[in-house]
Amino acid sequence: MSQPMATIAKPASAATDRLVARANQIRETEMRRLLERTPGSARLFERAKKILPFGVVSSFQKMEPYPIYLSHGKGSQVWDQDGHGYRDFHGGFGAMVVGHAHPRIVEAVHEASSRGTHFAVTTEEAVAYGEELCRRFNFEMIRFANSGTEATMDAIRVARAATGRDVICKIEGSYHGHHDAVMFSVVPNADVMGGRDRPAKAPVSKGLVKDAHKYIEVVPFNDAGSLEKLFAQRANEIACIILEPVMMNIGLVLPQPGYLEQVRELCTRYGVVMIYDEVKTGVTIAAGGATERFRVQPDLACLAKAVAGGLPGAAFGGRGDLMRLIERGVSQMGTYNGNPLVAHVGLVTLKEILTPAAYAYLAKLGARLAGGCQKAIDKYNIPAHTVDLGAKGCVSYRPQPMKNYRDFLDTLPEIFGASYPWLLNRGIFMTPGDEEQWTLSIQHTEADVDTYLEVFAEFCRELTA
Ligand SMILES: Cc1ncc(COP(=O)(O)O)c(C=O)c1O
């Protein structure tokens, strides 16, 4: 199992200032170049923004001055509106571990669509798909949904019903979807984040129910002491803690040894339901996600993104006694839940594509990419580190690995700001923000990884030139 790679010492602040100034220069030059290369995206933006807020289909996709729109993808590559090809390390925000237009997925879509894509009646394949997810994640029971948002919303409802308690506890700086209950402390600005031990409940959106904040508590990641203090004070009101076992919306933050075990013990001791949000970790960092990788079993876990081979599928599951509450008054429904198209493609993905050999391959690619980036970081003495979890990995511009959200505030966003157009202009498609990470697919090759490494090494050289 991979661990964070070696780190280097943080440079003196004058050196950091020089680096930031250089990053800003690079960004200016590269953004100018990017805008010159992408008139097709600029035109589509003008059209799209008339009907779509920010000109995009989800606010996570917005970008200044306009997003780079894609037309299609195949294998490890995507093409933009102007016809430029890119090696894709964005991976549809972590969903595309099968790569684009995988021949077996294309075939599976044809197979399912020729038999009818939707009945709103459970099919045998939906049962088989559920059985495979139960096997991978040690669930006793499962239910399907259509997005990560729905999966976390439903799991929280089950937890509230099970405990008769209303308050949910989440980790500072984590994202669990866009329903009201979890729209707090996602990427809070330093001026509103409150004290370290008991972070503020900074809302992420307007339009939330006015007293929604009364039903949330926020704790720092990797800090069982703060959690214990909170449970000691309020456990009789707390239904659940929802956490990503590896924080994945600020780069990658690994659980410290023993942390997940401590959370498990505290939840058991205080009767709080432990919910893993495995929307990003599930079936990416191991066949059974973080549950398998870190060997701590939650009460419930939420799955989405990569579990459905690039189709909009999701699920949550876990302890049978909790899931059976759905038979005793907890509402969980959805017209498209586990529909035949998603169930067939999901099953093919899990049974035929994301096999043990696939995970071994992804581990090899991930180690090559993270190891190569770290080599360049070390060579040019960039204040950064890499994290490698197989299909998922990242470079974060901070010398030491992060332990929690507050550490993320030490990263240098200017370097991310420069790296994004630099990579794009050289044929590497990455996520636009400083909060994401790369996703590798089974269709990526060592040549794809080596191209990334060449471009990244040039970036590091340029940054320190
Ligand atoms: C950890 C995590 N949970 C939940 C969600 C919400 O999933 P969806 O966008 O499918 O609603 C996301 C989306 O990025 C996520 O990263």
Tab-separated table of C-alpha atoms and ligand atoms in Angstrom:
chain	number	residue	atom	x	y	z
A	1	MET	CA	0.000	0.000	0.000
A	2	SER	CA	1.379	3.397	-0.942
A	3	GLN	CA	2.188	6.027	1.586
A	4	PRO	CA	2.847	9.754	1.107
A	5	MET	CA	6.120	10.293	-0.655
A	6	ALA	CA	9.177	12.008	0.839
A	7	THR	CA	8.958	15.726	1.450
A	8	ILE	CA	11.460	18.554	1.378
A	9	ALA	CA	12.069	21.408	3.752
A	10	LYS	CA	9.991	24.576	3.280
A	11	PRO	CA	12.109	27.332	1.687
A	12	ALA	CA	12.731	30.611	3.470
A	13	SER	CA	9.949	33.128	2.975
A	14	ALA	CA	11.971	35.310	0.569
A	15	ALA	CA	12.305	32.242	-1.629
A	16	THR	CA	8.557	31.605	-1.306
A	17	ASP	CA	7.865	35.198	-2.336
A	18	ARG	CA	10.074	34.761	-5.391
A	19	LEU	CA	8.279	31.529	-6.254
A	20	VAL	CA	4.869	33.145	-5.921
A	21	ALA	CA	5.910	36.107	-8.076
A	22	ARG	CA	7.258	33.720	-10.708
A	23	ALA	CA	4.065	31.624	-10.532
A	24	ASN	CA	1.979	34.745	-11.129
A	25	GLN	CA	4.105	35.628	-14.159
A	26	ILE	CA	3.742	32.125	-15.568
A	27	ARG	CA	0.002	32.194	-15.006
A	28	GLU	CA	-0.368	35.469	-16.844
A	29	THR	CA	1.584	34.251	-19.870
A	30	GLU	CA	-0.047	30.834	-19.937
A	31	MET	CA	-3.597	32.137	-19.475
A	32	ARG	CA	-3.070	34.517	-22.386
A	33	ARG	CA	-1.911	31.592	-24.483
A	34	LEU	CA	-4.788	29.430	-23.346
A	35	LEU	CA	-7.345	32.076	-24.291
A	36	GLU	CA	-5.746	32.469	-27.729
A	37	ARG	CA	-5.931	28.701	-28.277
A	38	THR	CA	-9.567	28.257	-27.235
A	39	PRO	CA	-11.865	30.613	-29.171
A	40	GLY	CA	-14.363	27.755	-29.551
A	41	SER	CA	-14.751	27.541	-25.771
A	42	ALA	CA	-15.113	31.316	-25.572
A	43	ARG	CA	-17.911	31.204	-28.155
A	44	LEU	CA	-19.711	28.351	-26.427
A	45	PHE	CA	-19.451	30.212	-23.130
A	46	GLU	CA	-21.188	33.252	-24.653
A	47	ARG	CA	-23.999	30.981	-25.802
A	48	ALA	CA	-24.215	28.808	-22.680
A	49	LYS	CA	-24.275	31.631	-20.146
A	50	LYS	CA	-27.531	32.899	-21.633
A	51	ILE	CA	-29.326	29.822	-20.335
A	52	LEU	CA	-27.004	28.188	-17.786
A	53	PRO	CA	-25.886	30.097	-14.673
A	54	PHE	CA	-22.088	30.610	-15.052
A	55	GLY	CA	-22.454	28.932	-18.463
A	56	VAL	CA	-22.014	25.468	-16.941
A	57	VAL	CA	-24.169	22.528	-15.907
A	58	SER	CA	-22.786	22.388	-12.342
A	59	SER	CA	-21.246	25.254	-10.385
A	60	PHE	CA	-18.108	23.168	-9.712
A	61	GLN	CA	-17.292	23.578	-13.423
A	62	LYS	CA	-17.213	27.369	-13.533
A	63	MET	CA	-13.935	28.992	-14.398
A	64	GLU	CA	-12.560	32.472	-15.052
A	65	PRO	CA	-12.796	33.893	-17.658
A	66	TYR	CA	-14.554	30.858	-19.188
A	67	PRO	CA	-14.332	27.090	-18.823
A	68	ILE	CA	-12.634	24.851	-21.386
A	69	TYR	CA	-15.531	22.904	-22.892
A	70	LEU	CA	-14.979	19.347	-24.061
A	71	SER	CA	-16.539	17.693	-27.083
A	72	HIS	CA	-15.577	14.043	-26.604
A	73	GLY	CA	-13.192	11.527	-25.074
A	74	LYS	CA	-11.644	8.195	-25.967
A	75	GLY	CA	-9.315	6.028	-23.938
A	76	SER	CA	-7.118	8.260	-21.808
A	77	GLN	CA	-7.793	11.342	-23.911
A	78	VAL	CA	-10.344	14.131	-24.230
A	79	TRP	CA	-10.817	16.778	-26.913
A	80	ASP	CA	-11.917	20.348	-26.405
A	81	GLN	CA	-14.311	22.508	-28.375
A	82	ASP	CA	-11.404	23.723	-30.546
A	83	GLY	CA	-10.278	20.200	-31.417
A	84	HIS	CA	-7.217	20.114	-29.144
A	85	GLY	CA	-6.512	16.681	-27.685
A	86	TYR	CA	-5.417	16.249	-24.056
A	87	ARG	CA	-4.313	13.366	-21.897
A	88	ASP	CA	-7.019	13.375	-19.272
A	89	PHE	CA	-6.002	13.425	-15.612
A	90	HIS	CA	-9.219	15.152	-14.522
A	91	GLY	CA	-11.214	11.951	-14.940
A	92	GLY	CA	-14.619	13.591	-14.676
A	93	PHE	CA	-13.919	14.550	-11.028
A	94	GLY	CA	-12.954	10.998	-10.196
A	95	ALA	CA	-15.685	9.032	-11.956
A	96	MET	CA	-13.793	7.812	-15.021
A	97	VAL	CA	-11.515	5.077	-13.709
A	98	VAL	CA	-12.624	2.987	-16.698
A	99	GLY	CA	-11.388	5.714	-19.069
A	100	HIS	CA	-13.448	7.152	-21.900
A	101	ALA	CA	-15.554	5.118	-24.309
A	102	HIS	CA	-14.060	1.872	-23.026
A	103	PRO	CA	-15.019	-0.707	-25.701
A	104	ARG	CA	-16.638	-2.988	-23.121
A	105	ILE	CA	-18.605	-0.086	-21.614
A	106	VAL	CA	-19.761	1.037	-25.063
A	107	GLU	CA	-20.873	-2.523	-25.733
A	108	ALA	CA	-22.569	-2.770	-22.316
A	109	VAL	CA	-24.505	0.445	-22.971
A	110	HIS	CA	-25.699	-1.000	-26.279
A	111	GLU	CA	-26.634	-4.299	-24.629
A	112	ALA	CA	-28.630	-2.607	-21.876
A	113	SER	CA	-30.245	0.017	-24.074
A	114	SER	CA	-31.390	-2.585	-26.583
A	115	ARG	CA	-33.232	-4.344	-23.740
A	116	GLY	CA	-34.862	-1.168	-22.375
A	117	THR	CA	-33.189	1.383	-20.135
A	118	HIS	CA	-35.867	1.927	-17.548
A	119	PHE	CA	-38.820	0.177	-15.980
A	120	ALA	CA	-38.861	1.473	-12.397
A	121	VAL	CA	-39.022	-2.205	-11.483
A	122	THR	CA	-36.100	-4.064	-9.892
A	123	THR	CA	-34.180	-6.317	-12.278
A	124	GLU	CA	-31.996	-9.329	-11.562
A	125	GLU	CA	-28.962	-7.342	-12.664
A	126	ALA	CA	-29.704	-4.629	-10.093
A	127	VAL	CA	-29.675	-7.372	-7.457
A	128	ALA	CA	-26.383	-8.749	-8.821
A	129	TYR	CA	-24.860	-5.255	-8.901
A	130	GLY	CA	-25.947	-4.737	-5.295
A	131	GLU	CA	-24.498	-8.117	-4.297
A	132	GLU	CA	-21.121	-7.214	-5.798
A	133	LEU	CA	-21.019	-3.867	-3.969
A	134	CYS	CA	-22.045	-5.589	-0.718
A	135	ARG	CA	-19.209	-8.070	-1.188
A	136	ARG	CA	-16.629	-5.352	-1.824
A	137	PHE	CA	-17.680	-3.101	1.058
A	138	ASN	CA	-18.855	-5.689	3.604
A	139	PHE	CA	-22.394	-4.336	3.459
A	140	GLU	CA	-25.207	-6.489	4.752
A	141	MET	CA	-27.721	-4.480	2.739
A	142	ILE	CA	-27.660	-1.771	0.103
A	143	ARG	CA	-29.940	0.682	-1.682
A	144	PHE	CA	-29.286	2.595	-4.884
A	145	ALA	CA	-29.440	6.316	-5.632
A	146	ASN	CA	-28.381	8.526	-8.531
A	147	SER	CA	-25.686	10.801	-7.122
A	148	GLY	CA	-23.373	11.155	-4.180
A	149	THR	CA	-25.630	13.880	-2.861
A	150	GLU	CA	-28.587	11.522	-2.711
A	151	ALA	CA	-26.509	8.760	-1.144
A	152	THR	CA	-25.260	10.943	1.740
A	153	MET	CA	-28.706	12.488	2.228
A	154	ASP	CA	-30.297	9.050	2.530
A	155	ALA	CA	-27.608	7.605	4.795
A	156	ILE	CA	-27.989	10.566	7.159
A	157	ARG	CA	-31.751	10.043	7.260
A	158	VAL	CA	-31.280	6.401	8.205
A	159	ALA	CA	-28.842	7.439	10.961
A	160	ARG	CA	-31.302	9.990	12.336
A	161	ALA	CA	-34.073	7.426	12.358
A	162	ALA	CA	-31.856	4.824	14.022
A	163	THR	CA	-30.774	7.096	16.849
A	164	GLY	CA	-33.764	9.397	17.234
A	165	ARG	CA	-31.201	12.234	17.221
A	166	ASP	CA	-31.052	15.209	14.847
A	167	VAL	CA	-27.507	16.591	14.861
A	168	ILE	CA	-24.920	15.419	12.374
A	169	CYS	CA	-21.212	15.811	12.760
A	170	LYS	CA	-18.940	16.476	9.810
A	171	ILE	CA	-15.289	17.158	9.198
A	172	GLU	CA	-14.054	20.710	8.620
A	173	GLY	CA	-13.306	21.254	4.931
A	174	SER	CA	-15.141	18.213	3.560
A	175	TYR	CA	-17.768	18.123	0.831
A	176	HIS	CA	-20.587	15.581	0.962
A	177	GLY	CA	-22.935	16.843	-1.734
A	178	HIS	CA	-25.254	19.808	-1.976
A	179	HIS	CA	-28.219	19.036	0.291
A	180	ASP	CA	-28.814	21.478	3.154
A	181	ALA	CA	-27.690	19.209	5.987
A	182	VAL	CA	-24.037	19.081	4.871
A	183	MET	CA	-23.585	22.485	3.231
A	184	PHE	CA	-21.371	23.801	6.007
A	185	SER	CA	-17.621	24.221	6.377
A	186	VAL	CA	-16.741	22.903	2.930
A	187	VAL	CA	-13.841	25.177	2.019
A	188	PRO	CA	-14.281	27.924	4.638
A	189	ASN	CA	-12.241	31.109	4.366
A	190	ALA	CA	-9.829	31.652	7.234
A	191	ASP	CA	-11.830	34.624	8.546
A	192	VAL	CA	-14.975	32.539	9.139
A	193	MET	CA	-13.598	29.182	10.163
A	194	GLY	CA	-13.518	29.684	13.925
A	195	GLY	CA	-11.347	27.905	16.499
A	196	ARG	CA	-9.215	24.867	15.712
A	197	ASP	CA	-10.857	22.433	18.165
A	198	ARG	CA	-14.436	23.365	17.399
A	199	PRO	CA	-14.492	24.892	13.909
A	200	ALA	CA	-17.298	27.247	12.898
A	201	LYS	CA	-20.324	26.051	10.949
A	202	ALA	CA	-19.652	28.295	7.975
A	203	PRO	CA	-22.541	27.915	5.465
A	204	VAL	CA	-21.589	27.323	1.832
A	205	SER	CA	-24.744	28.529	0.187
A	206	LYS	CA	-27.515	31.042	0.396
A	207	GLY	CA	-30.984	29.569	0.545
A	208	LEU	CA	-30.336	27.003	3.276
A	209	VAL	CA	-33.047	26.522	5.880
A	210	LYS	CA	-32.401	29.268	8.424
A	211	ASP	CA	-31.826	27.041	11.399
A	212	ALA	CA	-29.999	24.261	9.497
A	213	HIS	CA	-26.826	25.216	11.382
A	214	LYS	CA	-28.419	24.024	14.624
A	215	TYR	CA	-28.233	20.478	13.340
A	216	ILE	CA	-24.567	20.357	12.433
A	217	GLU	CA	-21.330	20.106	14.366
A	218	VAL	CA	-17.929	20.461	12.713
A	219	VAL	CA	-14.714	18.811	13.891
A	220	PRO	CA	-11.160	18.729	12.497
A	221	PHE	CA	-9.946	15.648	10.588
A	222	ASN	CA	-7.342	13.438	12.253
A	223	ASP	CA	-8.250	14.728	15.707
A	224	ALA	CA	-10.020	12.081	17.770
A	225	GLY	CA	-9.547	14.215	20.888
A	226	SER	CA	-11.807	16.996	19.558
A	227	LEU	CA	-14.370	14.418	18.512
A	228	GLU	CA	-14.331	12.792	21.919
A	229	LYS	CA	-14.826	16.169	23.598
A	230	LEU	CA	-17.800	16.882	21.366
A	231	PHE	CA	-19.338	13.456	21.922
A	232	ALA	CA	-18.866	13.811	25.672
A	233	GLN	CA	-20.822	17.090	25.564
A	234	ARG	CA	-23.501	16.358	22.965
A	235	ALA	CA	-23.585	12.699	21.950
A	236	ASN	CA	-27.174	12.294	23.085
A	237	GLU	CA	-28.120	14.707	20.293
A	238	ILE	CA	-25.700	13.432	17.604
A	239	ALA	CA	-27.059	10.927	15.106
A	240	CYS	CA	-23.943	10.362	13.019
A	241	ILE	CA	-20.552	11.463	11.935
A	242	ILE	CA	-20.072	11.566	8.184
A	243	LEU	CA	-16.480	11.563	7.013
A	244	GLU	CA	-14.337	10.839	4.016
A	245	PRO	CA	-11.802	8.281	5.267
A	246	VAL	CA	-9.302	10.084	3.021
A	247	MET	CA	-10.156	13.763	2.622
A	248	MET	CA	-10.358	14.339	-1.099
A	249	ASN	CA	-11.536	17.844	-1.740
A	250	ILE	CA	-8.351	19.587	-0.651
A	251	GLY	CA	-5.897	17.420	-2.515
A	252	LEU	CA	-5.507	14.201	-0.517
A	253	VAL	CA	-5.313	14.004	3.258
A	254	LEU	CA	-4.621	10.536	4.608
A	255	PRO	CA	-5.975	9.356	7.947
A	256	GLN	CA	-3.210	9.256	10.550
A	257	PRO	CA	-2.491	5.752	11.851
A	258	GLY	CA	-5.141	4.872	14.436
A	259	TYR	CA	-7.487	7.765	13.664
A	260	LEU	CA	-10.215	5.793	11.918
A	261	GLU	CA	-10.012	3.128	14.627
A	262	GLN	CA	-10.512	5.832	17.267
A	263	VAL	CA	-13.503	7.284	15.433
A	264	ARG	CA	-14.922	3.765	15.202
A	265	GLU	CA	-14.460	3.211	18.939
A	266	LEU	CA	-15.992	6.576	19.870
A	267	CYS	CA	-19.010	5.998	17.637
A	268	THR	CA	-19.579	2.581	19.171
A	269	ARG	CA	-19.133	3.945	22.684
A	270	TYR	CA	-21.543	6.875	22.202
A	271	GLY	CA	-24.066	5.165	19.935
A	272	VAL	CA	-23.301	7.493	17.021
A	273	VAL	CA	-23.659	6.067	13.495
A	274	MET	CA	-20.336	6.118	11.620
A	275	ILE	CA	-20.886	6.973	7.950
A	276	TYR	CA	-18.080	6.853	5.425
A	277	ASP	CA	-18.455	9.061	2.409
A	278	GLU	CA	-16.715	6.836	-0.141
A	279	VAL	CA	-18.035	8.781	-3.117
A	280	LYS	CA	-14.440	9.395	-4.231
A	281	THR	CA	-12.512	6.628	-2.497
A	282	GLY	CA	-14.951	3.804	-3.285
A	283	VAL	CA	-13.652	1.409	-5.989
A	284	THR	CA	-10.810	3.816	-6.833
A	285	ILE	CA	-8.173	3.365	-4.130
A	286	ALA	CA	-8.998	-0.351	-3.754
A	287	ALA	CA	-11.720	-2.715	-4.926
A	288	GLY	CA	-13.482	-2.101	-1.616
A	289	GLY	CA	-12.393	1.523	-1.322
A	290	ALA	CA	-11.096	2.970	1.927
A	291	THR	CA	-13.052	0.369	3.886
A	292	GLU	CA	-10.770	-2.283	2.420
A	293	ARG	CA	-7.623	-0.199	2.380
A	294	PHE	CA	-7.725	0.976	5.997
A	295	ARG	CA	-9.639	-1.999	7.437
A	296	VAL	CA	-12.024	-0.051	9.645
A	297	GLN	CA	-15.665	-0.879	9.038
A	298	PRO	CA	-18.186	1.982	9.248
A	299	ASP	CA	-21.880	1.428	10.005
A	300	LEU	CA	-22.911	2.862	6.630
A	301	ALA	CA	-20.993	3.970	3.542
A	302	CYS	CA	-21.965	6.103	0.545
A	303	LEU	CA	-20.831	5.322	-2.995
A	304	ALA	CA	-21.097	7.172	-6.308
A	305	LYS	CA	-18.797	8.400	-9.120
A	306	ALA	CA	-16.583	5.472	-10.257
A	307	VAL	CA	-18.977	2.716	-9.085
A	308	ALA	CA	-21.120	3.041	-12.193
A	309	GLY	CA	-18.439	3.106	-14.912
A	310	GLY	CA	-19.146	6.715	-15.905
A	311	LEU	CA	-22.936	6.588	-15.672
A	312	PRO	CA	-24.892	8.461	-13.012
A	313	GLY	CA	-25.264	5.774	-10.376
A	314	ALA	CA	-24.838	5.785	-6.613
A	315	ALA	CA	-25.598	3.657	-3.584
A	316	PHE	CA	-25.329	3.463	0.156
A	317	GLY	CA	-25.300	0.475	2.416
A	318	GLY	CA	-23.982	-1.161	5.522
A	319	ARG	CA	-25.418	-2.727	8.656
A	320	GLY	CA	-28.575	-4.711	8.035
A	321	ASP	CA	-30.323	-3.487	11.202
A	322	LEU	CA	-29.885	0.119	10.018
A	323	MET	CA	-30.833	-0.534	6.398
A	324	ARG	CA	-33.932	-2.469	7.476
A	325	LEU	CA	-35.272	0.780	8.917
A	326	ILE	CA	-36.204	1.474	5.289
A	327	GLU	CA	-38.769	-1.307	5.815
A	328	ARG	CA	-39.932	0.377	8.993
A	329	GLY	CA	-40.692	3.944	8.047
A	330	VAL	CA	-37.546	5.552	6.615
A	331	SER	CA	-38.325	6.845	3.127
A	332	GLN	CA	-35.745	5.977	0.496
A	333	MET	CA	-36.882	6.076	-3.106
A	334	GLY	CA	-36.028	7.341	-6.573
A	335	THR	CA	-37.500	6.714	-10.013
A	336	TYR	CA	-34.127	5.919	-11.557
A	337	ASN	CA	-32.520	4.091	-8.608
A	338	GLY	CA	-30.593	1.067	-9.876
A	339	ASN	CA	-32.103	1.374	-13.343
A	340	PRO	CA	-31.199	-1.387	-15.830
A	341	LEU	CA	-28.730	0.753	-17.774
A	342	VAL	CA	-26.716	1.785	-14.721
A	343	ALA	CA	-27.003	-1.669	-13.130
A	344	HIS	CA	-25.677	-3.437	-16.230
A	345	VAL	CA	-22.852	-0.983	-16.873
A	346	GLY	CA	-22.016	-0.884	-13.157
A	347	LEU	CA	-21.875	-4.662	-12.955
A	348	VAL	CA	-19.704	-4.940	-16.076
A	349	THR	CA	-17.416	-2.249	-14.622
A	350	LEU	CA	-16.963	-4.087	-11.343
A	351	LYS	CA	-16.835	-7.649	-12.629
A	352	GLU	CA	-14.979	-7.288	-15.922
A	353	ILE	CA	-12.976	-4.068	-15.866
A	354	LEU	CA	-12.027	-3.131	-12.302
A	355	THR	CA	-10.541	-6.552	-11.589
A	356	PRO	CA	-7.674	-7.328	-9.186
A	357	ALA	CA	-5.278	-7.023	-12.155
A	358	ALA	CA	-6.715	-3.566	-12.882
A	359	TYR	CA	-5.977	-2.394	-9.339
A	360	ALA	CA	-2.412	-3.728	-9.610
A	361	TYR	CA	-2.018	-1.797	-12.859
A	362	LEU	CA	-3.460	1.398	-11.385
A	363	ALA	CA	-1.115	1.067	-8.393
A	364	LYS	CA	1.850	0.820	-10.757
A	365	LEU	CA	0.765	3.857	-12.785
A	366	GLY	CA	0.007	5.886	-9.655
A	367	ALA	CA	3.409	5.135	-8.145
A	368	ARG	CA	5.092	6.111	-11.421
A	369	LEU	CA	3.211	9.407	-11.597
A	370	ALA	CA	3.546	10.410	-7.950
A	371	GLY	CA	7.147	9.184	-7.784
A	372	GLY	CA	8.068	11.088	-10.939
A	373	CYS	CA	6.435	14.297	-9.713
A	374	GLN	CA	8.254	13.978	-6.407
A	375	LYS	CA	11.561	13.606	-8.255
A	376	ALA	CA	10.956	16.911	-10.064
A	377	ILE	CA	9.817	18.562	-6.825
A	378	ASP	CA	13.028	17.449	-5.116
A	379	LYS	CA	15.242	18.384	-8.051
A	380	TYR	CA	13.927	21.944	-8.246
A	381	ASN	CA	13.342	22.321	-4.518
A	382	ILE	CA	9.666	23.175	-4.869
A	383	PRO	CA	7.760	23.445	-1.550
A	384	ALA	CA	5.419	20.593	-2.392
A	385	HIS	CA	4.674	16.961	-1.722
A	386	THR	CA	2.898	14.176	-3.534
A	387	VAL	CA	0.377	11.622	-2.329
A	388	ASP	CA	-0.192	8.341	-4.126
A	389	LEU	CA	-3.259	6.165	-3.670
A	390	GLY	CA	-3.211	4.245	-6.929
A	391	ALA	CA	-5.854	5.672	-9.240
A	392	LYS	CA	-5.966	8.823	-7.106
A	393	GLY	CA	-3.033	11.042	-6.296
A	394	CYS	CA	-1.961	14.649	-6.157
A	395	VAL	CA	0.723	17.250	-5.842
A	396	SER	CA	0.056	19.738	-3.030
A	397	TYR	CA	2.156	22.876	-2.805
A	398	ARG	CA	3.132	22.519	0.821
A	399	PRO	CA	6.273	20.647	1.932
A	400	GLN	CA	4.671	18.391	4.542
A	401	PRO	CA	1.654	16.134	4.012
A	402	MET	CA	-1.558	17.669	5.335
A	403	LYS	CA	-3.320	16.389	8.435
A	404	ASN	CA	-6.461	18.481	8.185
A	405	TYR	CA	-8.157	21.403	6.477
A	406	ARG	CA	-6.093	24.065	8.268
A	407	ASP	CA	-2.934	22.650	6.697
A	408	PHE	CA	-4.494	23.178	3.279
A	409	LEU	CA	-4.492	26.914	3.970
A	410	ASP	CA	-0.664	26.764	3.893
A	411	THR	CA	-0.569	25.521	0.309
A	412	LEU	CA	0.436	28.023	-2.345
A	413	PRO	CA	-2.624	28.600	-4.560
A	414	GLU	CA	-0.556	30.769	-6.916
A	415	ILE	CA	1.423	27.697	-7.995
A	416	PHE	CA	-1.762	25.757	-8.708
A	417	GLY	CA	-2.968	28.832	-10.575
A	418	ALA	CA	0.111	28.705	-12.792
A	419	SER	CA	0.220	24.932	-13.213
A	420	TYR	CA	-3.322	24.634	-14.565
A	421	PRO	CA	-2.899	26.650	-17.794
A	422	TRP	CA	0.699	25.403	-18.115
A	423	LEU	CA	-0.503	21.794	-18.175
A	424	LEU	CA	-3.468	22.565	-20.416
A	425	ASN	CA	-1.328	24.378	-22.979
A	426	ARG	CA	0.885	21.306	-23.162
A	427	GLY	CA	-1.857	18.756	-23.619
A	428	ILE	CA	-2.596	17.715	-20.029
A	429	PHE	CA	-6.182	18.085	-18.862
A	430	MET	CA	-6.424	18.598	-15.112
A	431	THR	CA	-9.003	19.787	-12.624
A	432	PRO	CA	-9.114	23.579	-12.501
A	433	GLY	CA	-8.953	24.199	-8.741
A	434	ASP	CA	-6.313	23.697	-6.082
A	435	GLU	CA	-8.629	21.331	-4.205
A	436	GLU	CA	-8.727	18.391	-6.580
A	437	GLN	CA	-6.437	15.536	-7.481
A	438	TRP	CA	-5.677	13.423	-10.520
A	439	THR	CA	-7.649	10.338	-11.445
A	440	LEU	CA	-5.969	7.628	-13.494
A	441	SER	CA	-7.903	5.192	-15.613
A	442	ILE	CA	-7.378	1.658	-16.690
A	443	GLN	CA	-6.870	2.999	-20.237
A	444	HIS	CA	-3.976	5.268	-19.233
A	445	THR	CA	-0.549	4.049	-20.277
A	446	GLU	CA	2.945	4.591	-18.962
A	447	ALA	CA	3.437	6.882	-21.965
A	448	ASP	CA	0.525	9.055	-20.722
A	449	VAL	CA	2.110	9.253	-17.297
A	450	ASP	CA	5.531	10.039	-18.742
A	451	THR	CA	4.062	12.861	-20.820
A	452	TYR	CA	2.571	14.339	-17.646
A	453	LEU	CA	5.931	13.983	-15.921
A	454	GLU	CA	7.824	15.732	-18.722
A	455	VAL	CA	5.405	18.653	-18.694
A	456	PHE	CA	5.423	18.828	-14.905
A	457	ALA	CA	9.235	18.769	-14.721
A	458	GLU	CA	9.383	21.629	-17.245
A	459	PHE	CA	6.921	23.520	-15.082
A	460	CYS	CA	9.079	23.034	-11.977
A	461	ARG	CA	12.157	24.168	-13.905
A	462	GLU	CA	10.354	27.232	-15.220
A	463	LEU	CA	9.054	28.070	-11.754
A	464	THR	CA	12.561	28.203	-10.356
A	465	ALA	CA	14.256	29.652	-13.446
B	1	LIG	C1	-16.735	13.162	-1.159
B	1	LIG	C2	-17.942	13.542	-1.956
B	1	LIG	N1	-19.161	13.274	-1.469
B	1	LIG	C3	-20.280	13.580	-2.146
B	1	LIG	C4	-20.204	14.207	-3.367
B	1	LIG	C5	-21.444	14.540	-4.115
B	1	LIG	O1	-21.564	13.691	-5.193
B	1	LIG	P1	-22.455	14.127	-6.452
B	1	LIG	O2	-21.724	15.227	-7.144
B	1	LIG	O3	-22.570	12.869	-7.260
B	1	LIG	O4	-23.773	14.567	-5.905
B	1	LIG	C6	-18.950	14.521	-3.912
B	1	LIG	C7	-18.838	15.197	-5.210
B	1	LIG	O5	-17.804	15.633	-5.640
B	1	LIG	C8	-17.793	14.181	-3.178
B	1	LIG	O6	-16.577	14.458	-3.646
